[in-house]
């Protein structure tokens, strides 16, 4: 088999890997950067608990400096997160360069004015929703806001333009593993795509074998309903059918630090959100507040550590980037001199 045919076979089912491969050959460009604007949150989620952290937020001048710096370095996507990013006190004053695509991670536990502003600035909106009714929502997210979130979701759905994307992100834990099917069909009824992610934070919330058996049974039921054409509209996009307790093998290399970064609300910079507060930061506030997170410190600190899989438990349990790293590892084994 020709080398390029082999590469095409590897990546034909996952075209999103191609930008990562192109950028992995370079050192001075980040495909995406997530900025946690604030620790303030309108929810009290069991799986996060940022509401218990110091209620701090980033300086507006530093944020604007960094955004322009990222644009100058050809960054493609900026993600605003928190806490609840829409609670950032000067959210409307953030100056976003035209070349940056904007993704916002939100709970939508906010008022209508904030939702309307979100529509003006976001290319992609991802909504955290882990319950299918008021009782389950309040049990997991700690606030009575289910109706507010559903109404805001429907408003967004009805007012998106053709270039904007809307998706629900559901964190699956022991608290809601029994209700995965119902959460999927809630998204289906609203007409919004939904992805499911196993919880990676607190041990008492992580899924056990019985939970995975329940999830597997529900996935089978959803497939039967969809294949039996028992729903009136086309199924929404979802990763539900790929959800499994059986993880892929762990690649001996991680490339995420080369093409992604996370800035926390205190100004620390990390290679990914899984390593927050896990001794994985590149630098402290001076790198961020200067507007230049492409300093030598940022680029070189921990470079050797992250070129080869870190020993952090969070890395060993990583679900989000495992496929990307495995595909990249296959690419390097084909021929390290090939440039796509």
C-alpha positions as a printed NumPy array, in Angstrom:
array([[  0.   ,   0.   ,   0.   ],
       [  1.302,   3.47 ,  -0.904],
       [  2.149,   5.729,   2.008],
       [ -0.422,   8.386,   1.158],
       [ -3.074,   5.697,   0.681],
       [ -2.239,   4.429,   4.14 ],
       [ -2.513,   7.918,   5.6  ],
       [ -5.828,   8.45 ,   3.846],
       [ -7.126,   5.203,   5.312],
       [ -6.061,   6.253,   8.804],
       [ -7.775,   9.619,   8.618],
       [-10.787,   8.994,   6.387],
       [-13.099,   8.613,   9.399],
       [-11.713,  11.624,  11.245],
       [-10.916,  14.575,   8.992],
       [-10.571,  16.872,  12.02 ],
       [ -7.162,  15.362,  12.73 ],
       [ -5.633,  16.935,   9.614],
       [ -5.281,  20.492,  11.051],
       [ -3.647,  19.004,  14.143],
       [ -1.117,  17.147,  12.023],
       [ -0.224,  20.227,  10.039],
       [  0.288,  22.255,  13.19 ],
       [  2.186,  19.547,  15.038],
       [  5.13 ,  20.166,  12.686],
       [  5.33 ,  23.752,  13.951],
       [  5.99 ,  25.247,  17.367],
       [  4.617,  28.753,  17.242],
       [  0.931,  28.368,  16.52 ],
       [ -2.002,  27.296,  18.633],
       [ -5.065,  25.938,  16.879],
       [ -7.252,  26.931,  19.819],
       [ -7.019,  28.604,  23.21 ],
       [ -9.579,  28.395,  25.996],
       [ -9.844,  31.37 ,  28.332],
       [-11.62 ,  30.859,  31.643],
       [-12.809,  34.421,  32.126],
       [-14.087,  34.011,  35.68 ],
       [-14.686,  31.507,  38.456],
       [-18.076,  33.067,  39.148],
       [-20.904,  30.702,  38.269],
       [-24.688,  30.637,  38.378],
       [-24.699,  26.877,  39.02 ],
       [-23.417,  24.633,  41.809],
       [-22.554,  21.509,  39.842],
       [-21.452,  18.352,  41.629],
       [-18.876,  17.578,  38.96 ],
       [-17.204,  21.008,  38.884],
       [-17.564,  23.   ,  42.133],
       [-15.898,  26.144,  40.822],
       [-18.45 ,  28.026,  42.871],
       [-16.267,  27.016,  45.854],
       [-13.1  ,  28.488,  44.283],
       [-11.943,  32.096,  44.842],
       [-14.442,  34.274,  42.951],
       [-11.866,  35.948,  40.738],
       [-11.822,  37.03 ,  37.112],
       [ -9.279,  38.041,  34.519],
       [ -8.357,  41.647,  33.799],
       [-10.134,  43.022,  30.7  ],
       [ -7.038,  44.787,  29.331],
       [ -5.032,  41.553,  29.564],
       [ -7.777,  39.59 ,  27.807],
       [ -7.929,  42.045,  24.909],
       [ -4.111,  42.099,  24.611],
       [ -3.979,  38.315,  24.493],
       [ -6.756,  38.059,  21.906],
       [ -4.893,  40.355,  19.547],
       [ -1.682,  38.474,  20.203],
       [ -3.395,  35.19 ,  19.362],
       [ -4.8  ,  36.68 ,  16.174],
       [ -1.32 ,  37.878,  15.187],
       [ -0.07 ,  34.297,  15.636],
       [ -2.859,  32.895,  13.427],
       [ -4.817,  31.194,  16.189],
       [ -8.086,  29.902,  14.742],
       [-10.504,  29.519,  17.659],
       [-10.903,  31.117,  21.055],
       [-13.158,  29.48 ,  23.637],
       [-14.649,  31.499,  26.479],
       [-15.396,  29.444,  29.564],
       [-15.496,  29.87 ,  33.328],
       [-17.262,  29.396,  35.755],
       [-20.021,  30.944,  33.722],
       [-18.326,  33.184,  31.113],
       [-21.468,  35.24 ,  30.576],
       [-21.168,  36.413,  34.209],
       [-17.827,  38.074,  33.45 ],
       [-18.392,  41.654,  34.56 ],
       [-17.097,  43.229,  31.333],
       [-18.077,  40.553,  28.832],
       [-19.578,  43.067,  26.391],
       [-16.33 ,  45.065,  26.42 ],
       [-14.145,  42.225,  25.175],
       [-12.665,  43.178,  21.793],
       [-12.537,  40.108,  19.555],
       [-10.428,  40.293,  16.363],
       [-12.383,  39.412,  13.229],
       [-10.021,  36.557,  12.355],
       [-10.822,  34.571,  15.508],
       [-13.72 ,  32.146,  15.662],
       [-15.505,  32.309,  19.004],
       [-16.756,  29.307,  20.929],
       [-18.597,  29.793,  24.242],
       [-19.124,  27.144,  26.925],
       [-22.131,  28.158,  29.01 ],
       [-24.779,  26.805,  31.36 ],
       [-27.342,  29.306,  30.006],
       [-28.392,  30.032,  33.597],
       [-28.434,  33.707,  32.637],
       [-30.936,  36.383,  31.638],
       [-32.26 ,  37.056,  28.151],
       [-29.984,  40.057,  27.526],
       [-26.87 ,  37.904,  27.948],
       [-28.286,  35.258,  25.596],
       [-28.974,  37.915,  22.974],
       [-25.392,  39.205,  23.228],
       [-24.135,  35.634,  22.929],
       [-25.874,  35.342,  19.564],
       [-24.042,  38.448,  18.359],
       [-20.495,  37.256,  19.051],
       [-20.393,  33.423,  19.013],
       [-19.69 ,  31.116,  16.085],
       [-20.312,  28.088,  18.271],
       [-22.253,  27.701,  21.522],
       [-21.931,  24.663,  23.77 ],
       [-24.467,  24.353,  26.579],
       [-23.853,  22.225,  29.673],
       [-26.985,  20.233,  30.475],
       [-26.954,  17.034,  32.539],
       [-30.603,  16.427,  33.419],
       [-33.814,  15.755,  31.509],
       [-36.26 ,  17.304,  33.991],
       [-36.395,  19.852,  36.813],
       [-35.695,  17.348,  39.57 ],
       [-32.651,  15.787,  37.92 ],
       [-31.323,  19.194,  36.82 ],
       [-31.476,  20.629,  40.319],
       [-30.001,  17.485,  41.855],
       [-26.909,  17.684,  39.619],
       [-26.486,  21.417,  39.017],
       [-27.651,  22.645,  42.412],
       [-30.052,  25.344,  41.188],
       [-33.709,  25.487,  40.135],
       [-33.152,  26.692,  36.566],
       [-34.259,  23.87 ,  34.247],
       [-37.095,  25.847,  32.64 ],
       [-34.836,  28.887,  32.169],
       [-32.165,  26.812,  30.404],
       [-34.666,  25.047,  28.133],
       [-36.289,  28.357,  27.176],
       [-32.865,  29.882,  26.447],
       [-31.902,  26.821,  24.383],
       [-35.06 ,  27.112,  22.305],
       [-34.485,  30.833,  21.829],
       [-30.954,  30.179,  20.573],
       [-32.143,  27.373,  18.312],
       [-34.745,  29.631,  16.724],
       [-32.423,  32.595,  16.246],
       [-29.14 ,  31.079,  15.056],
       [-27.844,  32.138,  11.683],
       [-26.714,  29.569,   9.116],
       [-23.061,  29.844,  10.174],
       [-23.599,  29.341,  13.903],
       [-23.561,  25.989,  15.709],
       [-25.354,  24.983,  18.886],
       [-24.696,  21.84 ,  20.921],
       [-25.486,  20.39 ,  24.326],
       [-22.626,  18.896,  26.352],
       [-23.771,  16.325,  28.892],
       [-21.405,  15.146,  31.631],
       [-22.317,  11.541,  32.427],
       [-21.818,  10.451,  36.022],
       [-23.357,   8.087,  38.538],
       [-25.966,  10.79 ,  39.137],
       [-27.503,  10.615,  35.651],
       [-26.259,   7.352,  34.065],
       [-29.779,   5.918,  34.316],
       [-31.233,   8.771,  32.262],
       [-28.923,   8.992,  29.237],
       [-31.716,   7.963,  26.857],
       [-34.076,  10.618,  28.228],
       [-31.402,  13.315,  27.975],
       [-30.729,  12.342,  24.356],
       [-34.413,  12.584,  23.436],
       [-34.709,  15.938,  25.215],
       [-32.051,  17.237,  22.825],
       [-33.794,  15.451,  19.957],
       [-37.097,  17.144,  20.74 ],
       [-35.473,  20.581,  20.86 ],
       [-33.518,  19.8  ,  17.7  ],
       [-30.062,  20.434,  19.172],
       [-26.958,  18.243,  18.726],
       [-25.649,  16.594,  21.892],
       [-22.389,  14.993,  23.008],
       [-21.847,  12.908,  26.136],
       [-18.633,  12.956,  28.187],
       [-17.865,  10.651,  31.143],
       [-17.076,  12.686,  34.246],
       [-13.332,  12.962,  34.939],
       [-13.25 ,  15.003,  38.141],
       [-14.49 ,  13.399,  41.366],
       [-13.941,   9.712,  42.115],
       [-17.35 ,   9.285,  43.777],
       [-19.031,  10.419,  40.539],
       [-17.048,   8.292,  38.072],
       [-18.898,   5.523,  36.254],
       [-18.574,   1.927,  37.425],
       [-19.243,  -1.28 ,  35.498],
       [-22.953,  -1.341,  36.403],
       [-23.357,   2.244,  35.19 ],
       [-21.752,   1.349,  31.86 ],
       [-24.06 ,  -1.667,  31.498],
       [-27.064,   0.623,  31.998],
       [-25.698,   3.095,  29.473],
       [-25.096,   0.31 ,  26.952],
       [-28.688,  -0.9  ,  27.305],
       [-29.983,   2.638,  26.745],
       [-27.803,   3.133,  23.667],
       [-29.298,  -0.064,  22.23 ],
       [-32.823,   1.24 ,  22.88 ],
       [-32.059,   4.57 ,  21.21 ],
       [-30.674,   2.77 ,  18.138],
       [-33.8  ,   0.612,  17.907],
       [-36.062,   3.652,  18.098],
       [-34.083,   5.565,  15.462],
       [-33.653,   2.578,  13.121],
       [-37.316,   1.762,  13.518],
       [-38.09 ,   5.32 ,  12.379],
       [-40.209,   5.887,  15.453],
       [-39.135,   9.527,  15.621],
       [-40.663,  12.085,  13.313],
       [-37.572,  14.18 ,  12.561],
       [-34.021,  13.319,  11.528],
       [-31.848,  12.332,  14.509],
       [-29.554,  15.032,  15.851],
       [-25.776,  14.64 ,  15.663],
       [-24.324,  12.894,  18.693],
       [-21.374,  10.862,  19.936],
       [-23.73 ,   8.678,  22.003],
       [-23.254,   5.567,  19.874],
       [-19.48 ,   5.715,  20.357],
       [-19.745,   6.074,  24.134],
       [-18.019,   3.116,  25.744],
       [-16.18 ,   2.162,  28.924],
       [-13.564,   0.435,  26.76 ],
       [-11.   ,   3.151,  26.033],
       [ -8.583,   3.109,  23.131],
       [ -4.971,   2.198,  23.936],
       [ -2.93 ,   5.107,  25.256],
       [ -0.432,   6.573,  22.762],
       [  3.098,   7.132,  24.097],
       [  2.989,  10.781,  23.041],
       [  0.708,  13.769,  23.61 ],
       [  0.651,  16.606,  21.079],
       [ -2.132,  18.698,  22.622],
       [  0.266,  21.15 ,  24.265],
       [  1.585,  22.063,  20.809],
       [ -1.739,  23.187,  19.405],
       [ -3.928,  24.052,  22.406],
       [ -3.771,  25.959,  25.693],
       [ -6.054,  26.901,  28.579],
       [ -5.798,  30.151,  30.506],
       [ -7.37 ,  29.901,  33.95 ],
       [ -9.144,  32.759,  35.734],
       [ -6.031,  33.514,  37.812],
       [ -3.838,  33.872,  34.702],
       [ -2.089,  30.502,  34.843],
       [ -1.63 ,  28.813,  31.461],
       [ -2.132,  25.056,  31.01 ],
       [ -1.901,  22.663,  28.027],
       [ -5.487,  21.425,  28.593],
       [ -8.398,  21.754,  31.006],
       [ -7.748,  18.313,  32.537],
       [ -4.517,  19.572,  34.093],
       [ -5.92 ,  22.608,  35.902],
       [ -4.424,  22.727,  39.402],
       [ -2.427,  19.577,  38.66 ],
       [  1.086,  21.083,  38.511],
       [  0.894,  21.31 ,  34.738],
       [  0.931,  25.076,  34.237],
       [  3.377,  26.693,  31.799],
       [  3.605,  30.032,  33.548],
       [  1.998,  32.442,  35.962],
       [  0.147,  35.682,  35.475],
       [  3.093,  37.662,  34.119],
       [  3.023,  35.688,  30.848],
       [ -0.693,  36.244,  30.454],
       [ -1.046,  39.841,  31.582],
       [  1.755,  40.91 ,  29.239],
       [ -0.442,  39.856,  26.343],
       [  2.257,  37.529,  25.065],
       [  1.62 ,  33.881,  25.914],
       [  4.106,  32.9  ,  23.2  ],
       [  7.125,  33.703,  25.338],
       [ 10.06 ,  31.312,  25.614],
       [  8.762,  30.278,  29.023],
       [  5.415,  29.367,  27.577],
       [  6.82 ,  27.473,  24.605],
       [  9.635,  25.594,  26.289],
       [  8.526,  24.996,  29.867],
       [  7.36 ,  21.384,  30.275],
       [  8.07 ,  20.752,  26.57 ],
       [  9.966,  17.543,  27.26 ],
       [  7.424,  16.421,  29.855],
       [  4.475,  16.759,  27.51 ],
       [  6.181,  15.364,  24.424],
       [  5.963,  12.04 ,  26.196],
       [  2.838,  11.134,  28.04 ],
       [  2.829,  12.695,  31.513],
       [  2.395,  10.489,  34.53 ],
       [ -0.487,  12.586,  35.827],
       [ -3.591,  10.492,  36.63 ],
       [ -5.646,  12.981,  34.631],
       [ -3.593,  12.199,  31.513],
       [ -3.936,   8.462,  32.024],
       [ -7.725,   8.834,  32.24 ],
       [ -8.035,  11.278,  29.347],
       [-10.92 ,  10.562,  26.974],
       [-11.086,  13.821,  25.069],
       [ -7.702,  13.753,  23.322],
       [ -6.932,  10.04 ,  23.278],
       [ -8.124,   9.533,  19.678],
       [ -6.189,  12.538,  18.395],
       [ -2.965,  11.349,  20.029],
       [ -3.402,   7.811,  18.743],
       [ -4.044,   8.988,  15.193],
       [ -1.044,  11.286,  15.325],
       [  1.113,   8.446,  16.629],
       [  0.012,   6.294,  13.669],
       [  0.911,   9.172,  11.37 ],
       [  4.433,   9.436,  12.793],
       [  4.943,   5.69 ,  12.424],
       [  4.02 ,   5.909,   8.714],
       [  6.787,   8.375,   7.976],
       [  8.012,  11.193,  10.174],
       [  9.204,  13.2  ,   7.162],
       [  5.797,  13.455,   5.523],
       [  4.22 ,  16.936,   5.597],
       [  0.504,  17.021,   4.903]])
